[in-house]
mmCIF file of C-alpha atoms in Angstrom:
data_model
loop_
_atom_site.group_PDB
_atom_site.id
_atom_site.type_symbol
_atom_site.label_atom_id
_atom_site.label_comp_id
_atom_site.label_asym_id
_atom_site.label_seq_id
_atom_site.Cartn_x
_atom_site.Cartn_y
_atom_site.Cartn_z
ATOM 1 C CA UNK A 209 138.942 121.090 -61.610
ATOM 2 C CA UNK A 210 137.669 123.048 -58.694
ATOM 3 C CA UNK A 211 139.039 121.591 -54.929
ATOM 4 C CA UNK A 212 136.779 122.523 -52.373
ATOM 5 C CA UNK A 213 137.867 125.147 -49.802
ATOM 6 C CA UNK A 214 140.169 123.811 -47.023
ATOM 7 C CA UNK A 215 139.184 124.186 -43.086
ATOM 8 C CA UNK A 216 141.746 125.956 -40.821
ATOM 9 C CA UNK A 217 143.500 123.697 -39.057
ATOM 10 C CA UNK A 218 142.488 124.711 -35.608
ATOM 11 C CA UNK A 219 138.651 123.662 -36.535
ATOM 12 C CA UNK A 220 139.711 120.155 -36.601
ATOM 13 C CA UNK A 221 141.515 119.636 -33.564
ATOM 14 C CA UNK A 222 138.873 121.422 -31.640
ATOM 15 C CA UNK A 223 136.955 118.532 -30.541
ATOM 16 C CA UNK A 224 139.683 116.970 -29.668
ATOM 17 C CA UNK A 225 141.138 119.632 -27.335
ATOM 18 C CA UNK A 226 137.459 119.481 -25.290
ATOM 19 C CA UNK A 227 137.379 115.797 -24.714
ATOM 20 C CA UNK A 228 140.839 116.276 -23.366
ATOM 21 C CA UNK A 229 139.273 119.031 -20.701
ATOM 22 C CA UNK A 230 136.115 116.313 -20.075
ATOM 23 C CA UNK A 231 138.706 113.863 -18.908
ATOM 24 C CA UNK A 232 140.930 116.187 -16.480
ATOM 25 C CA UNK A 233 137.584 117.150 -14.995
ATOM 26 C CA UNK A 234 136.958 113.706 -13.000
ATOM 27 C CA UNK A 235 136.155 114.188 -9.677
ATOM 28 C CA UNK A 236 137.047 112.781 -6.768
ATOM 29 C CA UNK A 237 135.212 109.851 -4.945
ATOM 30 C CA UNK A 238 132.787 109.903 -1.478
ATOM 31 C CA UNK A 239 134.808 107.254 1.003
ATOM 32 C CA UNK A 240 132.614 105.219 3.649
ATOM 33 C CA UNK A 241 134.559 104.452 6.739
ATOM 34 C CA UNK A 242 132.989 101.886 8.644
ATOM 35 C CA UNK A 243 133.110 101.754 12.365
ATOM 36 C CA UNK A 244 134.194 98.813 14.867
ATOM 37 C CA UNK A 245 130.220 97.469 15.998
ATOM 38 C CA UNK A 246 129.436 98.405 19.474
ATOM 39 C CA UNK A 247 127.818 95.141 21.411
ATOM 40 C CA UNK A 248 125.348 95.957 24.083
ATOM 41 C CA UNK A 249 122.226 95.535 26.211
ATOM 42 C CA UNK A 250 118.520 96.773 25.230
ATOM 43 C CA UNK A 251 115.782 98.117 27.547
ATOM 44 C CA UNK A 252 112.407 96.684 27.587
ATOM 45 C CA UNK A 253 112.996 93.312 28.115
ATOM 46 C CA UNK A 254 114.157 90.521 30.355
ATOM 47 C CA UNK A 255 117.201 89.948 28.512
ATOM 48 C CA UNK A 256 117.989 91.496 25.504
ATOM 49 C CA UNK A 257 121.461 92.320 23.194
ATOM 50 C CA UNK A 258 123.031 92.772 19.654
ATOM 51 C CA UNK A 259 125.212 95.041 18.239
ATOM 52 C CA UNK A 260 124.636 98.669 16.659
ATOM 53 C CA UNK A 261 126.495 99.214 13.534
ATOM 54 C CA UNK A 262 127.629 102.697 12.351
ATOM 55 C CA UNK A 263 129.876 104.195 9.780
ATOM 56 C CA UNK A 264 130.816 107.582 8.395
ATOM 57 C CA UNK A 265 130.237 108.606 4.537
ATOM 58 C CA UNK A 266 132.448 112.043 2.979
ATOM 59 C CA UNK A 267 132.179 113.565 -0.406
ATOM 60 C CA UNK A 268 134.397 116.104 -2.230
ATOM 61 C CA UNK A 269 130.610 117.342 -3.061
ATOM 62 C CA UNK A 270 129.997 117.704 1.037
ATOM 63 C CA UNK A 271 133.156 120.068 2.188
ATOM 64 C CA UNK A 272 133.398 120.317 5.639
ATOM 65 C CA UNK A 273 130.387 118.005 6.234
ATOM 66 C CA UNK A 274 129.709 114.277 6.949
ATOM 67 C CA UNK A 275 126.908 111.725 7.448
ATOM 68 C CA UNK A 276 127.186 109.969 10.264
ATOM 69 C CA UNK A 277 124.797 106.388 10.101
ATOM 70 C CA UNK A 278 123.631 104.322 12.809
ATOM 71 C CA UNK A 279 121.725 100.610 12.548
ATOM 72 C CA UNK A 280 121.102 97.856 14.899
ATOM 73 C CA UNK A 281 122.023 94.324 13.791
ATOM 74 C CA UNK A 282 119.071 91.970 15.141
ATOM 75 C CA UNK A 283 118.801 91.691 18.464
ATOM 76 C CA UNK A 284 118.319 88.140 20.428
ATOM 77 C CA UNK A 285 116.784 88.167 23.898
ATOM 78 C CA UNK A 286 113.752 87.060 25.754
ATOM 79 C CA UNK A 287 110.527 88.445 26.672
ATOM 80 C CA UNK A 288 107.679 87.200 28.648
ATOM 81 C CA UNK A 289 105.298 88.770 25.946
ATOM 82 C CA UNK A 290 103.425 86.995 23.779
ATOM 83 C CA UNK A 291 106.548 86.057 21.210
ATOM 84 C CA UNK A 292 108.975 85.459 23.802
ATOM 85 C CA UNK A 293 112.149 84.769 21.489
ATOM 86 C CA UNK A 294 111.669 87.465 19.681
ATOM 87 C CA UNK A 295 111.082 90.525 21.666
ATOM 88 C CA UNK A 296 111.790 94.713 20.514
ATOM 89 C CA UNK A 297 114.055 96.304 22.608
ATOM 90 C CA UNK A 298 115.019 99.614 22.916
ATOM 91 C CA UNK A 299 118.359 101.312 23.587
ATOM 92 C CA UNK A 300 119.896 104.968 22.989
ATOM 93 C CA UNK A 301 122.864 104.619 20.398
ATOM 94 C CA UNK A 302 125.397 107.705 20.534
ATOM 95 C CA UNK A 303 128.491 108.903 18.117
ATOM 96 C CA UNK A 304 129.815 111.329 19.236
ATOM 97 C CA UNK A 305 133.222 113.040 17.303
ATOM 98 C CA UNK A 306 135.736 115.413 17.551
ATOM 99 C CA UNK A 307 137.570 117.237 15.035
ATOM 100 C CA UNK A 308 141.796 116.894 15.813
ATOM 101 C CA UNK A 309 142.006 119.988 13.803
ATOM 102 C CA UNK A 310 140.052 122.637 14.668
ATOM 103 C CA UNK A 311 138.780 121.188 18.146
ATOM 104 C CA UNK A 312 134.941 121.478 17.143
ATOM 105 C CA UNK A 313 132.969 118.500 18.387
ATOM 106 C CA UNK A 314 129.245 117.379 18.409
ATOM 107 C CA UNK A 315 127.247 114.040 18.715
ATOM 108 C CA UNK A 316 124.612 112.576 16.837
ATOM 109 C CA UNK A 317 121.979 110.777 19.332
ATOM 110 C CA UNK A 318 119.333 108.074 17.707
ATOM 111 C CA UNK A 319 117.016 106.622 19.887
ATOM 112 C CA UNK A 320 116.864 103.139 18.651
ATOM 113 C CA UNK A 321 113.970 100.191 18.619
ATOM 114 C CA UNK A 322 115.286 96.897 17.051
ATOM 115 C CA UNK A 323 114.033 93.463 17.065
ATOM 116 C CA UNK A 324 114.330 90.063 15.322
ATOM 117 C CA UNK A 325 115.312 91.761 12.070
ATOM 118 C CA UNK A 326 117.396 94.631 13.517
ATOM 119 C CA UNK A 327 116.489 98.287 12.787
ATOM 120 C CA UNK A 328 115.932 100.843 10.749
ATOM 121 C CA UNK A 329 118.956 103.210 9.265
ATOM 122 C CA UNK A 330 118.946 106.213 10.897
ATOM 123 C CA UNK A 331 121.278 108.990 9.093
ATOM 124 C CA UNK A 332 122.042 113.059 9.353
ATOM 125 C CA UNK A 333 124.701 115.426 7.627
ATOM 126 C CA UNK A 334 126.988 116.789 10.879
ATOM 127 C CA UNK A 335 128.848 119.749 10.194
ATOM 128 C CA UNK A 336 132.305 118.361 11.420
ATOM 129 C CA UNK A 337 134.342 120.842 9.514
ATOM 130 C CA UNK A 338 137.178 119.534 7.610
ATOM 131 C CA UNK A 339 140.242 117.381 9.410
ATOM 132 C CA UNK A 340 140.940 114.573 11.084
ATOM 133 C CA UNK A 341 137.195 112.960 13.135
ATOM 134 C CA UNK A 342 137.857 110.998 15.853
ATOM 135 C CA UNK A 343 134.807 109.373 17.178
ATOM 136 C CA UNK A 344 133.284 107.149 19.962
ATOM 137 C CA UNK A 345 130.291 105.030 19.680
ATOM 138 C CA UNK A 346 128.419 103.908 22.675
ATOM 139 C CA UNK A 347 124.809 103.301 24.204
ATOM 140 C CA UNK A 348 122.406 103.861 26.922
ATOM 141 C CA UNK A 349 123.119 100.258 28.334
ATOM 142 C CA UNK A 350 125.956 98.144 29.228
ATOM 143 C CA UNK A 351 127.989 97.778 26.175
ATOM 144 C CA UNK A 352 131.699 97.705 24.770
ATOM 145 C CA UNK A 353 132.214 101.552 23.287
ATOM 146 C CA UNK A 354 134.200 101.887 20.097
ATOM 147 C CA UNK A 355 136.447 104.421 18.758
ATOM 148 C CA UNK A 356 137.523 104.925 15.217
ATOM 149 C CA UNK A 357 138.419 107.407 12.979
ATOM 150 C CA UNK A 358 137.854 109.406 9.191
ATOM 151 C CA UNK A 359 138.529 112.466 7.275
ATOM 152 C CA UNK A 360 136.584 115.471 6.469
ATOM 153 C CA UNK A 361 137.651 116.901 2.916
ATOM 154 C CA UNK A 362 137.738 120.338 2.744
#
């Protein structure tokens, strides 16, 4: 009886040497650091107020690089228009960051219009360079600024 030719060794563990290499390749994941909401006054009305929401998103894929995102929560107020509870108001929303590390700095500026259901999400890549952001959110109007803080991968 004939046994059939035997495979070298190295054949079989092959596939078992690549899935090992599939595994250590994992990257890492983006972070989303959200910032404390900034409450303040709106143009274009008698009376009008809410607070603008923004937060910071990083990815390994992104080095050096950020988005920075900005969004009004609804607004409450009063207009003498024709819906009166429910008015759109307008206000300038600004964050604008430094990088502790290197020193550069920049600002991202949204004008924003936001009514009974809030706004839309406005959003843009800022080339922060890696390192520590510091930032500080604030608005055309009276309002309480905040300051937080995130990191830049490199």
């Amino acid at each position: 009886m004939r046994m059939p030719p035997s495979l070298p060794a190295a054949s079989l563990l092959l596939p078992l040497g690549t899935a090992t290499m599939i595994v250590a390749a994992v990257p890492a994941n983006a972070a989303t650091v959200e910032f404390p909401q900034v409450p303040s006054m709106y143009h274009d009305a008698v009376a009008c107020g809410g607070n603008i929401r923004s937060w910071a998103d990083t990815d390994p894929k992104w080095p050096g690089r950020a988005i920075i995102n900005v969004q009004a929560l609804p607004v409450g107020g009063f207009d003498p228009g024709e819906y009166s509870f429910a008015p759109m108001c307008e206000t300038v929303a600004t964050v604008a960051w430094r990088n502790m590390n290197t020193g550069a700095a920049g600002e991202l500026r949204v004008p924003i219009l936001a009514g009974f259901y809030g706004s839309e999400h406005y959003a843009l890549f800022q080339d922060t360079g890696p390192g520590h952001i510091v930032v500080t959110v604030y608005t055309d109007m009276p309002n309480i600024p905040a300051q937080s803080a995130f990191d830049v991968p490199g």
